[in-house]
CSV table of C-alpha atoms in Angstrom, one decimal:
chain,number,residue,atom,x,y,z
G,1,MET,CA,19.3,0.2,19.2
G,2,SER,CA,17.4,-0.7,22.5
G,3,CYS,CA,13.6,0.7,22.8
G,4,ILE,CA,12.9,-2.1,25.1
G,5,LYS,CA,10.8,0.7,27.6
G,6,LEU,CA,10.0,3.1,24.2
G,7,THR,CA,6.3,3.9,24.7
G,8,ASP,CA,6.1,7.0,22.1
G,9,ILE,CA,8.1,8.8,20.0
G,10,THR,CA,7.3,12.1,18.0
G,11,LEU,CA,10.4,12.7,15.8
G,12,GLY,CA,11.4,16.4,15.1
G,13,ASN,CA,10.9,18.5,12.2
G,14,ALA,CA,14.7,17.9,11.3
G,15,VAL,CA,14.0,14.5,10.8
G,16,THR,CA,14.2,13.9,7.1
G,17,GLU,CA,15.0,10.5,7.0
G,18,ILE,CA,14.8,7.8,9.0
G,19,ALA,CA,16.9,4.2,8.5
G,20,GLU,CA,15.8,1.0,7.8
G,21,GLU,CA,15.1,-1.0,11.1
G,22,ALA,CA,14.8,1.9,13.3
G,23,PHE,CA,11.9,1.1,15.5
G,24,LYS,CA,12.3,-2.6,15.2
G,25,ASN,CA,11.4,-5.1,17.9
G,26,CYS,CA,9.9,-1.9,19.6
G,27,SER,CA,7.8,-4.2,21.5
G,28,VAL,CA,6.1,-1.7,23.8
G,29,LEU,CA,6.1,1.3,21.0
G,30,THR,CA,2.7,2.7,21.4
G,31,THR,CA,2.6,5.9,19.5
G,32,VAL,CA,4.4,7.6,16.2
G,33,SER,CA,4.4,11.0,14.8
G,34,ILE,CA,6.5,11.2,11.5
G,35,PRO,CA,7.4,14.9,10.6
G,36,GLU,CA,6.7,16.6,7.4
G,37,GLY,CA,9.9,16.1,5.0
G,38,VAL,CA,10.6,12.2,5.2
G,39,THR,CA,9.5,10.5,2.5
G,40,VAL,CA,11.3,7.1,2.6
G,41,LEU,CA,9.9,4.7,5.6
G,42,GLU,CA,12.7,2.7,4.9
G,43,ASN,CA,12.3,-1.7,5.0
G,44,HIS,CA,11.8,-3.1,8.3
G,45,LEU,CA,11.1,0.1,10.2
G,46,PHE,CA,8.6,-0.9,12.5
G,47,ASP,CA,8.8,-4.8,12.2
G,48,LEU,CA,7.4,-6.3,15.2
G,49,CYS,CA,6.3,-3.3,16.7
G,50,SER,CA,3.5,-5.7,18.3
G,51,LYS,CA,2.0,-2.9,20.2
G,52,LEU,CA,1.8,-0.1,18.2
G,53,LYS,CA,-1.5,1.2,17.6
G,54,THR,CA,-1.4,4.8,16.2
G,55,VAL,CA,1.0,6.4,13.7
G,56,THR,CA,0.9,9.8,12.1
G,57,LEU,CA,2.3,10.3,8.6
G,58,PRO,CA,3.5,13.4,6.7
G,59,SER,CA,1.8,14.4,3.3
G,60,THR,CA,5.7,14.4,2.0
G,61,LEU,CA,5.3,10.4,2.4
G,62,THR,CA,5.8,9.0,-0.8
G,63,THR,CA,6.9,5.1,-0.4
G,64,ILE,CA,6.4,2.5,2.3
G,65,ASN,CA,9.2,0.2,1.9
G,66,GLU,CA,9.2,-3.5,2.5
G,67,TYR,CA,8.1,-5.1,5.4
G,68,ALA,CA,7.8,-1.6,7.0
G,69,PHE,CA,5.1,-2.6,9.4
G,70,TYR,CA,5.5,-6.4,9.6
G,71,LYS,CA,3.5,-7.6,12.1
G,72,CYS,CA,2.0,-4.9,13.9
G,73,THR,CA,-0.8,-6.6,15.1
G,74,GLN,CA,-2.6,-3.8,17.0
G,75,LEU,CA,-3.0,-1.2,14.6
G,76,LYS,CA,-6.1,-0.7,13.3
G,77,ASN,CA,-6.0,2.6,10.9
G,78,LEU,CA,-3.6,4.3,8.9
G,79,ASP,CA,-4.1,7.4,6.8
G,80,ILE,CA,-1.8,6.6,3.8
G,81,PRO,CA,-1.5,10.3,2.0
G,82,ASP,CA,-2.6,10.2,-1.3
G,83,SER,CA,1.2,11.8,-2.0
G,84,VAL,CA,2.3,7.9,-1.6
G,85,THR,CA,3.2,6.3,-5.1
G,86,HIS,CA,5.0,2.7,-4.1
G,87,ILE,CA,4.1,0.2,-1.3
G,88,GLY,CA,6.4,-2.6,-0.9
G,89,VAL,CA,5.6,-6.3,-0.9
G,90,GLN,CA,4.4,-7.1,2.6
G,91,ALA,CA,4.5,-3.8,4.4
G,92,PHE,CA,1.3,-4.8,6.4
G,93,ASP,CA,2.0,-8.4,6.6
G,94,GLY,CA,0.2,-9.0,9.8
G,95,CYS,CA,-1.7,-6.5,10.6
G,96,LEU,CA,-4.6,-8.5,10.5
G,97,GLN,CA,-6.8,-5.4,12.5
G,98,MET,CA,-5.8,-3.2,10.0
G,99,ARG,CA,-6.7,-4.9,6.6
G,100,LYS,CA,-9.7,-4.8,5.4
G,101,ALA,CA,-10.8,-7.9,3.0
G,102,GLU,CA,-13.6,-7.3,-0.2
G,103,GLY,CA,-14.6,-9.6,-2.3
G,104,GLY,CA,-11.2,-11.6,-2.8
G,105,ILE,CA,-9.3,-8.4,-2.0
G,106,VAL,CA,-7.6,-7.6,0.4
G,107,TYR,CA,-6.7,-3.5,1.3
G,108,VAL,CA,-5.0,-1.1,3.4
G,109,GLY,CA,-6.7,2.5,3.5
G,110,ASN,CA,-7.5,3.0,-0.2
G,111,TRP,CA,-4.7,0.7,-1.3
G,112,MET,CA,-4.7,-2.6,-2.8
G,113,ILE,CA,-2.9,-4.8,-0.9
G,114,ARG,CA,-3.3,-8.4,-1.9
G,115,TYR,CA,-5.7,-10.0,-4.5
G,116,ASN,CA,-7.2,-13.6,-3.7
G,117,SER,CA,-9.7,-13.1,-6.9
G,118,ALA,CA,-12.3,-10.1,-7.6
G,119,SER,CA,-14.3,-9.5,-10.4
G,120,VAL,CA,-14.3,-5.2,-9.0
G,121,ILE,CA,-11.9,-2.7,-7.6
G,122,ARG,CA,-13.4,-0.8,-5.2
G,123,ASP,CA,-13.7,2.8,-5.9
G,124,GLY,CA,-11.7,5.1,-4.1
G,125,THR,CA,-8.9,2.4,-4.7
G,126,ILE,CA,-5.5,4.3,-5.6
G,127,GLY,CA,-2.9,2.1,-5.5
G,128,ILE,CA,-1.9,-2.0,-6.2
G,129,ALA,CA,0.6,-2.5,-4.0
G,130,SER,CA,3.8,-4.7,-4.3
G,131,GLY,CA,3.3,-8.5,-3.4
G,132,SER,CA,-0.4,-8.7,-4.8
G,133,ASP,CA,1.5,-11.0,-7.0
G,134,THR,CA,-0.1,-12.0,-10.4
G,135,LEU,CA,-3.5,-10.2,-10.3
G,136,SER,CA,-5.9,-12.7,-13.0
G,137,SER,CA,-9.2,-12.9,-13.9
G,138,SER,CA,-11.9,-13.2,-17.0
G,139,SER,CA,-13.0,-10.1,-16.1
G,140,ILE,CA,-12.2,-6.9,-13.9
G,141,THR,CA,-13.7,-3.5,-13.4
G,142,ILE,CA,-11.1,-1.2,-12.6
G,143,PRO,CA,-11.9,2.4,-10.8
G,144,VAL,CA,-11.2,5.5,-12.5
G,145,SER,CA,-9.6,6.5,-9.3
G,146,LEU,CA,-6.5,3.9,-9.7
G,147,ARG,CA,-3.3,5.8,-10.4
G,148,PHE,CA,-0.2,3.9,-8.8
G,149,VAL,CA,0.9,0.1,-9.6
G,150,SER,CA,3.7,-0.5,-7.4
G,151,ASP,CA,6.6,-2.7,-8.7
G,152,ASP,CA,6.6,-6.1,-9.6
G,153,VAL,CA,3.2,-6.5,-10.2
G,154,TYR,CA,2.1,-7.8,-13.4
G,155,CYS,CA,-2.1,-8.2,-14.2
G,156,TYR,CA,-4.1,-9.8,-16.9
G,157,PHE,CA,-7.7,-9.7,-17.3
G,158,GLU,CA,-9.4,-11.0,-20.4
G,159,ILE,CA,-11.4,-8.1,-20.5
G,160,ILE,CA,-11.1,-5.0,-18.1
G,161,THR,CA,-14.6,-2.4,-17.9
G,162,TYR,CA,-12.5,1.0,-17.1
G,163,LYS,CA,-14.9,3.5,-15.4
G,164,GLY,CA,-12.8,6.2,-17.1
G,165,THR,CA,-11.3,7.7,-20.5
G,166,ALA,CA,-8.5,6.3,-22.4
G,167,GLU,CA,-6.8,9.1,-21.7
G,168,GLN,CA,-7.6,8.8,-17.4
G,169,TRP,CA,-6.3,5.2,-18.0
G,170,ALA,CA,-3.2,6.0,-20.1
G,171,SER,CA,-2.0,7.9,-16.9
G,172,ILE,CA,-2.0,5.1,-14.1
G,173,LEU,CA,1.9,5.0,-13.3
G,174,LEU,CA,3.1,1.2,-13.4
G,175,GLY,CA,6.2,0.6,-10.9
G,176,GLU,CA,9.0,-1.1,-12.6
G,177,ASN,CA,8.6,-4.5,-14.0
G,178,SER,CA,4.7,-3.7,-13.8
G,179,GLU,CA,2.4,-4.5,-16.4
G,180,ILE,CA,-1.4,-4.7,-17.2
G,181,SER,CA,-2.8,-6.7,-19.9
G,182,TYR,CA,-5.4,-7.5,-21.4
G,183,GLU,CA,-8.1,-8.9,-24.5
G,184,GLU,CA,-10.4,-6.3,-24.4
G,185,ILE,CA,-10.9,-2.8,-22.3
G,186,HIS,CA,-14.1,-1.3,-22.4
G,187,PHE,CA,-14.1,2.8,-21.0
G,188,GLN,CA,-17.4,3.8,-18.8
G,189,GLU,CA,-16.2,7.8,-19.7
G,190,THR,CA,-18.0,9.3,-16.9
């Protein structure tokens, strides 16, 4: 697609799917509104859209695939709907203005997208994105808000302190080839 002059786009309500790489290299694109009904942002969808600042996501969105916002260097904020259950590998790589680092963990919205080292995952975090690599530490505190671990994430901790009940812990959805291993778990029932 040639989009060298495309600055903003509002997709119509009839749109329910957007092709992979549909807006890749749209270097002057600044604003996008994605309609209700779209459930997946495909691989490399906004790859290298270096001027992209504003994206409105629908409440029907469930998946943000690999490299969807790769090197969208001007993107500062993105409200990720609670309906999202999977964020792919490096979906936000190069979005340096949007990523928030806290205590060895990098977040985008309420998702953890990269883990360096930490002992606490912040309250309100609902998911761990693919590409977070192997998470390993002697101990970690995990909030009750955590609901999803995307595909191919392996976690190992000697001791987990979980801020919820055993039933809530068991309800965390693990993606394909994902695992949370531990030697001890302590529940802080609220």
